[in-house]
mmCIF file of N, CA, C and O in Angstrom:
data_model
loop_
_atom_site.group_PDB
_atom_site.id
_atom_site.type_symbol
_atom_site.label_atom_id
_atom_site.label_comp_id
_atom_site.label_asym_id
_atom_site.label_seq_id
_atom_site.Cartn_x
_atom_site.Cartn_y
_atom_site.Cartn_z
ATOM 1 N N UNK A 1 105.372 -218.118 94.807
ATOM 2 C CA UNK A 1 106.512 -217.577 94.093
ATOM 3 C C UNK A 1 107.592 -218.661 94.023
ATOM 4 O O UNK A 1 108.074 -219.084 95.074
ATOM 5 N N UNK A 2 108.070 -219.219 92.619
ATOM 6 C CA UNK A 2 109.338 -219.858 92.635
ATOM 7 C C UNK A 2 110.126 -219.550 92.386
ATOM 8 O O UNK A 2 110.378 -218.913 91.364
ATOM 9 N N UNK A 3 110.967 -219.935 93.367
ATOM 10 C CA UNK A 3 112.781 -219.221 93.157
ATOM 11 C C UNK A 3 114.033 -220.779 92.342
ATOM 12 O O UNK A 3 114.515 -221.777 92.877
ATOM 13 N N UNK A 4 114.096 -220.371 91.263
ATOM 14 C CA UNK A 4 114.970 -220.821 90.800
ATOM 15 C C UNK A 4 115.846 -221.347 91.358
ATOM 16 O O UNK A 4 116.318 -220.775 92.341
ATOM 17 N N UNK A 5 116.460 -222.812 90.873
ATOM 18 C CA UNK A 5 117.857 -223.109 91.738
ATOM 19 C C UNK A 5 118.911 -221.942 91.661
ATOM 20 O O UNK A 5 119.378 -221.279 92.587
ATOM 21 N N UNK A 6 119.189 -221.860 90.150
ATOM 22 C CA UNK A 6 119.626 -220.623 89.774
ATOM 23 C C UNK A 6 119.949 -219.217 90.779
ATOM 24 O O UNK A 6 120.944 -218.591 91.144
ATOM 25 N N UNK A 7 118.391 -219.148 90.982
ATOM 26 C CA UNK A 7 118.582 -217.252 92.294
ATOM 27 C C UNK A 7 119.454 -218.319 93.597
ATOM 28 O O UNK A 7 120.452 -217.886 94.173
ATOM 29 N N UNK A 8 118.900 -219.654 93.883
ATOM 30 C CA UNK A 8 119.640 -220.182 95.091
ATOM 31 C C UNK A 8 120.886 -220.324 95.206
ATOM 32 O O UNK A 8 121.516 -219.848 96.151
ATOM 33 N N UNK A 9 121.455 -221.058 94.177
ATOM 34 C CA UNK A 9 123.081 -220.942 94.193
ATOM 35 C C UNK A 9 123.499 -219.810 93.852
ATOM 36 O O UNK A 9 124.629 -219.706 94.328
ATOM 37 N N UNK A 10 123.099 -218.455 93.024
ATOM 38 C CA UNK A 10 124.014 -217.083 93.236
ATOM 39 C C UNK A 10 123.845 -216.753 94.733
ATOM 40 O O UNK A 10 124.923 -216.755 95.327
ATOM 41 N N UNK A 11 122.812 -216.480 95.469
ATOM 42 C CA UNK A 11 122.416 -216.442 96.737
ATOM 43 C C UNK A 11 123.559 -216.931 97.504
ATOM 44 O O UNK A 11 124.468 -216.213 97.920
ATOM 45 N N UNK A 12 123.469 -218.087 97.652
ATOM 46 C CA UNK A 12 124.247 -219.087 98.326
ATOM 47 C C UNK A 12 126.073 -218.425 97.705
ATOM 48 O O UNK A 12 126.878 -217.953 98.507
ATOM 49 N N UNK A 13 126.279 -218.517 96.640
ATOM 50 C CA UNK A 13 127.706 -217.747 96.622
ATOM 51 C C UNK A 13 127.921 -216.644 96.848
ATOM 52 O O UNK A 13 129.102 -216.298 96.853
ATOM 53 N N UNK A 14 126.868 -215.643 97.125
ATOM 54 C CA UNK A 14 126.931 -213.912 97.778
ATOM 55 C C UNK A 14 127.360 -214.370 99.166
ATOM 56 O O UNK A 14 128.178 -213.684 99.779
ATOM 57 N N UNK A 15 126.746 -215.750 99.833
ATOM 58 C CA UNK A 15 126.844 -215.580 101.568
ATOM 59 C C UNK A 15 128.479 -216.078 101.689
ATOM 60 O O UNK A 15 129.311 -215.723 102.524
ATOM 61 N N UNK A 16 128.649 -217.156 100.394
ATOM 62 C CA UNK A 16 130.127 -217.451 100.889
ATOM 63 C C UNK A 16 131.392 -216.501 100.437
ATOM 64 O O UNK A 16 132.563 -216.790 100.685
ATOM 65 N N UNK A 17 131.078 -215.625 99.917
ATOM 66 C CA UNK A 17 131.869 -214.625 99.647
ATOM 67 C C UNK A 17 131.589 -213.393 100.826
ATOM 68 O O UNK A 17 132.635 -212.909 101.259
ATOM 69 N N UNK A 18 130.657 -212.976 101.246
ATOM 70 C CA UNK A 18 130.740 -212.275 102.902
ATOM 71 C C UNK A 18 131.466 -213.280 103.823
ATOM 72 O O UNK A 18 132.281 -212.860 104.645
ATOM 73 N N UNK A 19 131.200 -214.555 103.712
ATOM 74 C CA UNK A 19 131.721 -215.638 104.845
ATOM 75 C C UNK A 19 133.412 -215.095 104.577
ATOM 76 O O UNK A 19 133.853 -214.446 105.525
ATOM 77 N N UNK A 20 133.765 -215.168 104.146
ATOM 78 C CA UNK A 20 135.248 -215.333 103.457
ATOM 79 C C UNK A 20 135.913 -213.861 104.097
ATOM 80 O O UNK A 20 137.074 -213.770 104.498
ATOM 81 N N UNK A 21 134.833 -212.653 104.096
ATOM 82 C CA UNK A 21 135.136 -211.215 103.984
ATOM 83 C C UNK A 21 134.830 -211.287 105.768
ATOM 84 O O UNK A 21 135.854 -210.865 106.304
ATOM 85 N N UNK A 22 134.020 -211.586 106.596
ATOM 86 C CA UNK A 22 133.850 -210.906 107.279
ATOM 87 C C UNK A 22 135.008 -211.294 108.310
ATOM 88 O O UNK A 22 135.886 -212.127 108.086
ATOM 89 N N UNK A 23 134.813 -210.333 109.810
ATOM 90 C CA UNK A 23 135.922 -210.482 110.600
ATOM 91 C C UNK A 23 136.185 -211.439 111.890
ATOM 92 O O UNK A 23 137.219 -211.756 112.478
ATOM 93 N N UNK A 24 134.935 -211.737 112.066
ATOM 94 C CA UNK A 24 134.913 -212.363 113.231
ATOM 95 C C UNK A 24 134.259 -214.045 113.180
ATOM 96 O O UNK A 24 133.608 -214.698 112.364
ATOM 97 N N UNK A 25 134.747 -214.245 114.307
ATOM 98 C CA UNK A 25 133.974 -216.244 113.675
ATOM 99 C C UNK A 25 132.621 -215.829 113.756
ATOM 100 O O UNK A 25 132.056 -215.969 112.671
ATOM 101 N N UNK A 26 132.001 -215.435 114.523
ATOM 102 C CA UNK A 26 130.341 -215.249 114.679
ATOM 103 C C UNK A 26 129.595 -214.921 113.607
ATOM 104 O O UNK A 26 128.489 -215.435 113.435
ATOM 105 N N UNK A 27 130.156 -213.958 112.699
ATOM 106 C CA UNK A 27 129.875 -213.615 111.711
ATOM 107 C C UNK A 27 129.532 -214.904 110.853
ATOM 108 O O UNK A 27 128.463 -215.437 110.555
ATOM 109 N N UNK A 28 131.138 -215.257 110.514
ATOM 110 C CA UNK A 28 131.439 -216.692 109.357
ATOM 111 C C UNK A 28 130.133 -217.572 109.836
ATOM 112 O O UNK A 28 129.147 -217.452 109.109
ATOM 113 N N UNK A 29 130.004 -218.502 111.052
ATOM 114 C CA UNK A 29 129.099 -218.928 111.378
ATOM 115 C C UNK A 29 127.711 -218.608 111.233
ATOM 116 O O UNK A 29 126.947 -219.551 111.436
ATOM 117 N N UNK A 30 127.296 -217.716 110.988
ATOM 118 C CA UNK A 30 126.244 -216.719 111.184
ATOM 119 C C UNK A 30 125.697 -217.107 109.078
ATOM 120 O O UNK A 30 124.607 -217.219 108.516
ATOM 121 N N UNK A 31 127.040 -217.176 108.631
ATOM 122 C CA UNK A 31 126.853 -216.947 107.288
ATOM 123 C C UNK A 31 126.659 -218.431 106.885
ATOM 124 O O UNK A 31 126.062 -218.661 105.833
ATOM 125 N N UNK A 32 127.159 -219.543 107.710
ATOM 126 C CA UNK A 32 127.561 -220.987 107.299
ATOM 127 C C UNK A 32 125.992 -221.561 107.399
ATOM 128 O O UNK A 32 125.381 -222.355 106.683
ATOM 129 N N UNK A 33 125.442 -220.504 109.099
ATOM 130 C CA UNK A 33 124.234 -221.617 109.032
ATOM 131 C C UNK A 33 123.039 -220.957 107.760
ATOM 132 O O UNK A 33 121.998 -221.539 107.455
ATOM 133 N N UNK A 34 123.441 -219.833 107.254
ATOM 134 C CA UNK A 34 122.884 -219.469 106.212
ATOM 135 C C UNK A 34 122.354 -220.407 104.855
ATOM 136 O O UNK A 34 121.286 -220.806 104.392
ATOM 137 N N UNK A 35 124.146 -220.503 104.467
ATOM 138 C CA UNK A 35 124.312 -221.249 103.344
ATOM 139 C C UNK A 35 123.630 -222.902 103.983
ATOM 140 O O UNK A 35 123.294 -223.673 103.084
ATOM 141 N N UNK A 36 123.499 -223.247 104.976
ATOM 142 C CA UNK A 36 123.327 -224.535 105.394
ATOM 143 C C UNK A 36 122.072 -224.517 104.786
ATOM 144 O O UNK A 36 121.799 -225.192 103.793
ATOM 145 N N UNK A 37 120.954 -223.421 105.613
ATOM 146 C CA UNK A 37 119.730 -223.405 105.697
ATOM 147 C C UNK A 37 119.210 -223.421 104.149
ATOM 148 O O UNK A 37 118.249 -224.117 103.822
ATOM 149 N N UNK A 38 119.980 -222.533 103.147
ATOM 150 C CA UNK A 38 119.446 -222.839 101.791
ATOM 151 C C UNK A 38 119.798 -223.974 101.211
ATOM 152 O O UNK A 38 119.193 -224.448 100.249
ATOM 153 N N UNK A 39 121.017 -224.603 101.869
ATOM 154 C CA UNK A 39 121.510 -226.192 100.972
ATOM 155 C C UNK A 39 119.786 -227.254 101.108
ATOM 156 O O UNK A 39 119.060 -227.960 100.409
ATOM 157 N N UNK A 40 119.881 -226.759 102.373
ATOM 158 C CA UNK A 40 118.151 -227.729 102.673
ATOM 159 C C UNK A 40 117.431 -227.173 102.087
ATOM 160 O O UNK A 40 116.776 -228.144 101.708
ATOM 161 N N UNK A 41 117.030 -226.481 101.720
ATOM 162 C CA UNK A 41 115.503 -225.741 101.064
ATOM 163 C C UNK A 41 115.723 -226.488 99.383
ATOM 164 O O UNK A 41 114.825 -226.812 98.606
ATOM 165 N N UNK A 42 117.124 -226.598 99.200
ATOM 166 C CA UNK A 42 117.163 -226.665 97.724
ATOM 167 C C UNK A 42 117.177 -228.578 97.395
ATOM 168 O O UNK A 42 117.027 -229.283 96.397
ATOM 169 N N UNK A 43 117.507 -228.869 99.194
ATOM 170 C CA UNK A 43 117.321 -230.543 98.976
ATOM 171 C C UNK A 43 116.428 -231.403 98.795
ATOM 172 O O UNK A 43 116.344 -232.505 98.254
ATOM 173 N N UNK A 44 115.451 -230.371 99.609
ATOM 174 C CA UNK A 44 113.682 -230.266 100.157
ATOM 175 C C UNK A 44 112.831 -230.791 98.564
ATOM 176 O O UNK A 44 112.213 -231.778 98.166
ATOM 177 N N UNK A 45 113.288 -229.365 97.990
ATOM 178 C CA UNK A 45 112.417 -228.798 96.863
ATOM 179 C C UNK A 45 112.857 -230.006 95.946
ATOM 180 O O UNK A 45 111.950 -230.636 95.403
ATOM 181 N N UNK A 46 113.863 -230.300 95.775
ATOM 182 C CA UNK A 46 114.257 -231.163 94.620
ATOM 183 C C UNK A 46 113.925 -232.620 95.214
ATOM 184 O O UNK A 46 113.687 -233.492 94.379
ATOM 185 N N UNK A 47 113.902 -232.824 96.010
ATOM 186 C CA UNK A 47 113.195 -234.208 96.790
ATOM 187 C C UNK A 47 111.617 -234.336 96.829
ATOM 188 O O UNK A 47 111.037 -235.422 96.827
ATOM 189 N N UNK A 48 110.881 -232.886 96.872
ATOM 190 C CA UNK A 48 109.473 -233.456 96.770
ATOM 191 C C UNK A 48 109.317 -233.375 95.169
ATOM 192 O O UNK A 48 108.435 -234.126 94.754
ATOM 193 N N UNK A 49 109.905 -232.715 94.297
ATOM 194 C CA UNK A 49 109.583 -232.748 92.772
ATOM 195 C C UNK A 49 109.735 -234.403 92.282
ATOM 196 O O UNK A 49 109.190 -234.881 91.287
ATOM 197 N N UNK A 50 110.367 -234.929 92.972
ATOM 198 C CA UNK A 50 110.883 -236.660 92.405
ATOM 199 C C UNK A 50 109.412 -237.532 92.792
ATOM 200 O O UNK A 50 108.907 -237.709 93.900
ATOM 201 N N UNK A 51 108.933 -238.005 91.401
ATOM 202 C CA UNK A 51 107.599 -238.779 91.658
ATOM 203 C C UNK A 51 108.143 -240.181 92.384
ATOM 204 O O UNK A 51 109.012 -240.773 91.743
ATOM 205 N N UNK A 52 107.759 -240.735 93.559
ATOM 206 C CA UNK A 52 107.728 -241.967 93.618
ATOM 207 C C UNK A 52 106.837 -243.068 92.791
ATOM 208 O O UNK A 52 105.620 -242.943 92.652
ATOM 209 N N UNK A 53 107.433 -243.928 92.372
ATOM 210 C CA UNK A 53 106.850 -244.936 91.658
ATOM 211 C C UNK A 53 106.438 -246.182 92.546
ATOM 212 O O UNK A 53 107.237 -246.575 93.396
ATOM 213 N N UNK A 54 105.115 -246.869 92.364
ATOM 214 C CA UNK A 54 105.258 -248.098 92.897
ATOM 215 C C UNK A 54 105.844 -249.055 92.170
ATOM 216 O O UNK A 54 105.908 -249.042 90.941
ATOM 217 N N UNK A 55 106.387 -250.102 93.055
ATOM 218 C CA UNK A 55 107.113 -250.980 92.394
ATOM 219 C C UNK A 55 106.172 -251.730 91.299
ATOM 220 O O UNK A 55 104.957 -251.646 91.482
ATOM 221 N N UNK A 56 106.516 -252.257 90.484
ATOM 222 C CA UNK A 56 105.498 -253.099 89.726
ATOM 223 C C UNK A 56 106.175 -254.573 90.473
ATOM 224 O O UNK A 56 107.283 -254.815 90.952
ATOM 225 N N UNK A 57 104.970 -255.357 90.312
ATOM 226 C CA UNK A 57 105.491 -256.735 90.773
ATOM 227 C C UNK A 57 104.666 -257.772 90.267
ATOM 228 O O UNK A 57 103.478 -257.769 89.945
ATOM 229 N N UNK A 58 105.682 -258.812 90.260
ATOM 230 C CA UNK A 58 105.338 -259.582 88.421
ATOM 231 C C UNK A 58 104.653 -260.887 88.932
ATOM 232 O O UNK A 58 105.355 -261.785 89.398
ATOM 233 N N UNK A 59 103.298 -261.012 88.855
ATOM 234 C CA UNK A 59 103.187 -262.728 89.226
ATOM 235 C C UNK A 59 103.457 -263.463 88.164
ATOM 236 O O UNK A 59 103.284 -263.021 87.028
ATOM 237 N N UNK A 60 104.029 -264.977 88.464
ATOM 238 C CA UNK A 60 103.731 -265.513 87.613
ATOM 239 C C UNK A 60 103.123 -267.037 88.187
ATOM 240 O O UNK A 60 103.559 -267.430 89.269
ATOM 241 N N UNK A 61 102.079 -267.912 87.421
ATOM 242 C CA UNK A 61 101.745 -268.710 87.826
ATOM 243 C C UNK A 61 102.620 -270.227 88.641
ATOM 244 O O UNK A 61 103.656 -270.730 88.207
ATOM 245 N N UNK A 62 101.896 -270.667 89.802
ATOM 246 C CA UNK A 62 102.956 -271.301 90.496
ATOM 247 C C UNK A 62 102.796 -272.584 90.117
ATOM 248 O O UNK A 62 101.673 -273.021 90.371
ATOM 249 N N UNK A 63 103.430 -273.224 89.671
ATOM 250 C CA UNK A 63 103.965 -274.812 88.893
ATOM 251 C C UNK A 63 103.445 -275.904 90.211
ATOM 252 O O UNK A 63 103.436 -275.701 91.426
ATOM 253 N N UNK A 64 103.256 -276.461 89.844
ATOM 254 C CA UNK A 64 103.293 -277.774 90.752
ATOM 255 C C UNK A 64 104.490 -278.716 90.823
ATOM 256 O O UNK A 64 104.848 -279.380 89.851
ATOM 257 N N UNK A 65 105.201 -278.757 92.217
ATOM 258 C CA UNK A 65 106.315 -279.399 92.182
ATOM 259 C C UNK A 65 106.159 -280.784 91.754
ATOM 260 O O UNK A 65 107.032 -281.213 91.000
ATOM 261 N N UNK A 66 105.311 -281.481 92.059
ATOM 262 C CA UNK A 66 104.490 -283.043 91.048
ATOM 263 C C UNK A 66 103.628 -283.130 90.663
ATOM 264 O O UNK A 66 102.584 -282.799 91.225
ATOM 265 N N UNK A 67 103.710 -283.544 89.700
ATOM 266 C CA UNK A 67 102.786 -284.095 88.784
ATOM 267 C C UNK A 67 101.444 -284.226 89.523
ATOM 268 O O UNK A 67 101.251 -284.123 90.734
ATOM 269 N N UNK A 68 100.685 -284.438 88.688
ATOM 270 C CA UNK A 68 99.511 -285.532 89.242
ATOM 271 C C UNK A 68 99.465 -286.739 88.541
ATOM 272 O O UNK A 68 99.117 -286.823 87.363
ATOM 273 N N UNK A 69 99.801 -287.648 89.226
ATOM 274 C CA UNK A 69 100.252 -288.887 89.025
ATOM 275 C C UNK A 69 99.572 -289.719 89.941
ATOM 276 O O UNK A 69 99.361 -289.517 91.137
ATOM 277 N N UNK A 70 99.238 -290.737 89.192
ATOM 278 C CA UNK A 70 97.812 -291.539 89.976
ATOM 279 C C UNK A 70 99.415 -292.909 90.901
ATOM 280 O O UNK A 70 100.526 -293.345 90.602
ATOM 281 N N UNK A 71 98.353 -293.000 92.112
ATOM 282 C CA UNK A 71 99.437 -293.777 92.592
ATOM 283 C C UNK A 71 99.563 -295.292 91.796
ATOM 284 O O UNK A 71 98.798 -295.922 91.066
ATOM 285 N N UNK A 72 101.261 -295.592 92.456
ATOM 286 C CA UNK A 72 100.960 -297.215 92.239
ATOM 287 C C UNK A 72 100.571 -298.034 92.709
ATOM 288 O O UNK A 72 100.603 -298.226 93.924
ATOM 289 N N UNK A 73 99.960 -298.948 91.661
ATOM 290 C CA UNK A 73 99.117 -300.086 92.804
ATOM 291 C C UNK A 73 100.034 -301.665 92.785
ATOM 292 O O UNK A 73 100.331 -302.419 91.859
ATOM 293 N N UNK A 74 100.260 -301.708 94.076
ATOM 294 C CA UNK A 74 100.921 -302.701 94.099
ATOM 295 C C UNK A 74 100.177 -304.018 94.771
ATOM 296 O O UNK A 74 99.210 -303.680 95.455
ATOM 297 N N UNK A 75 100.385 -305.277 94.733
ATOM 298 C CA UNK A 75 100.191 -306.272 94.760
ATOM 299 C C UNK A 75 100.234 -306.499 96.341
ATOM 300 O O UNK A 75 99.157 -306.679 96.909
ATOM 301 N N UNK A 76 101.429 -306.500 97.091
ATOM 302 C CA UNK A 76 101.434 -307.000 98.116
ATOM 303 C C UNK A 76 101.512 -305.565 98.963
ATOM 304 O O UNK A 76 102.492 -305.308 99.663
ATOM 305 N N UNK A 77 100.655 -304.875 98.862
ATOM 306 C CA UNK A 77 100.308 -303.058 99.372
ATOM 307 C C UNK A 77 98.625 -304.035 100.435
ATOM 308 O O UNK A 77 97.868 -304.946 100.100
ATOM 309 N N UNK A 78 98.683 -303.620 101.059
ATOM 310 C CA UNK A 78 97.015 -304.009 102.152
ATOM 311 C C UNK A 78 96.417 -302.293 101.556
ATOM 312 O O UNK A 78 95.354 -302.264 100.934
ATOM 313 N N UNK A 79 96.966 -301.349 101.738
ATOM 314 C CA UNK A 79 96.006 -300.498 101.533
ATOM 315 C C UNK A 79 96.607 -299.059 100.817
ATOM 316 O O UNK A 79 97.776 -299.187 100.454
ATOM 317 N N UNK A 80 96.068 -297.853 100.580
ATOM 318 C CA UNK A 80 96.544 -296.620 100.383
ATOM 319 C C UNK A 80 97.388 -296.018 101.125
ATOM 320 O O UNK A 80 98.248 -295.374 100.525
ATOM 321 N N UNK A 81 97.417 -296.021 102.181
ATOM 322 C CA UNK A 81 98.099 -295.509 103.126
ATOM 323 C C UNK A 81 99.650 -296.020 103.427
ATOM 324 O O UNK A 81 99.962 -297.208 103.512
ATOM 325 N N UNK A 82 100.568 -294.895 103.574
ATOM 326 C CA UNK A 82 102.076 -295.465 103.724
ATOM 327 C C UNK A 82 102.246 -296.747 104.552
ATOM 328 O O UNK A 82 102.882 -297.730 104.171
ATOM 329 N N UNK A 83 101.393 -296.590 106.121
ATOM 330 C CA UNK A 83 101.228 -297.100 106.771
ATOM 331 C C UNK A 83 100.688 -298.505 106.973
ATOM 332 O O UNK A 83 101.082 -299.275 107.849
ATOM 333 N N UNK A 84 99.913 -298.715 106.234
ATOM 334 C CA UNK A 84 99.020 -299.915 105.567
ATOM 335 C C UNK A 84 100.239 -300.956 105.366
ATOM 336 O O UNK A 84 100.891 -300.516 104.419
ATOM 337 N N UNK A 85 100.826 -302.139 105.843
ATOM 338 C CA UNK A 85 101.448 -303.529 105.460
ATOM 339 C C UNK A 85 101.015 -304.575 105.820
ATOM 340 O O UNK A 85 101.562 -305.622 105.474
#
């Protein structure tokens, strides 16, 4: 059975209009955790109706910070290596 937000908030303004009327705090209280208890039911309901989405997430191809670039060859180099003099 679904109950309308609609039946919930007249609901919910019948309890705060007894809240308002009745005489004693126990009462008022009595009526507050009322209205509390439907504020959640109506937070509930409207929180599981919301589809979560997954995020989409975008690749894009990753660049090469250098080139490929053939080394230089130098003359007075002994070898490939930085190290090589």
């Amino acid at each position: 059975m679904d109950i309308s937000s609609r039946q919930m908030l007249d609901k919910i303004e019948e309890l705060v209009l007894k809240a308002k009327q009745a005489n004693s705090e126990d009462k008022v209280q009595g009526y507050v955790i009322a209205i509390k208890s439907l504020c959640e039911v109506m937070v509930d309901e409207k929180a599981a109706n919301i589809s979560i989405q997954k995020p989409i997430t975008l690749t894009q191809p990753v660049m090469s910070a250098t080139p490929n670039v053939e080394p230089v060859k130098m003359d007075e180099a002994n070898g490939e290596s930085l190290f090589d003099f």
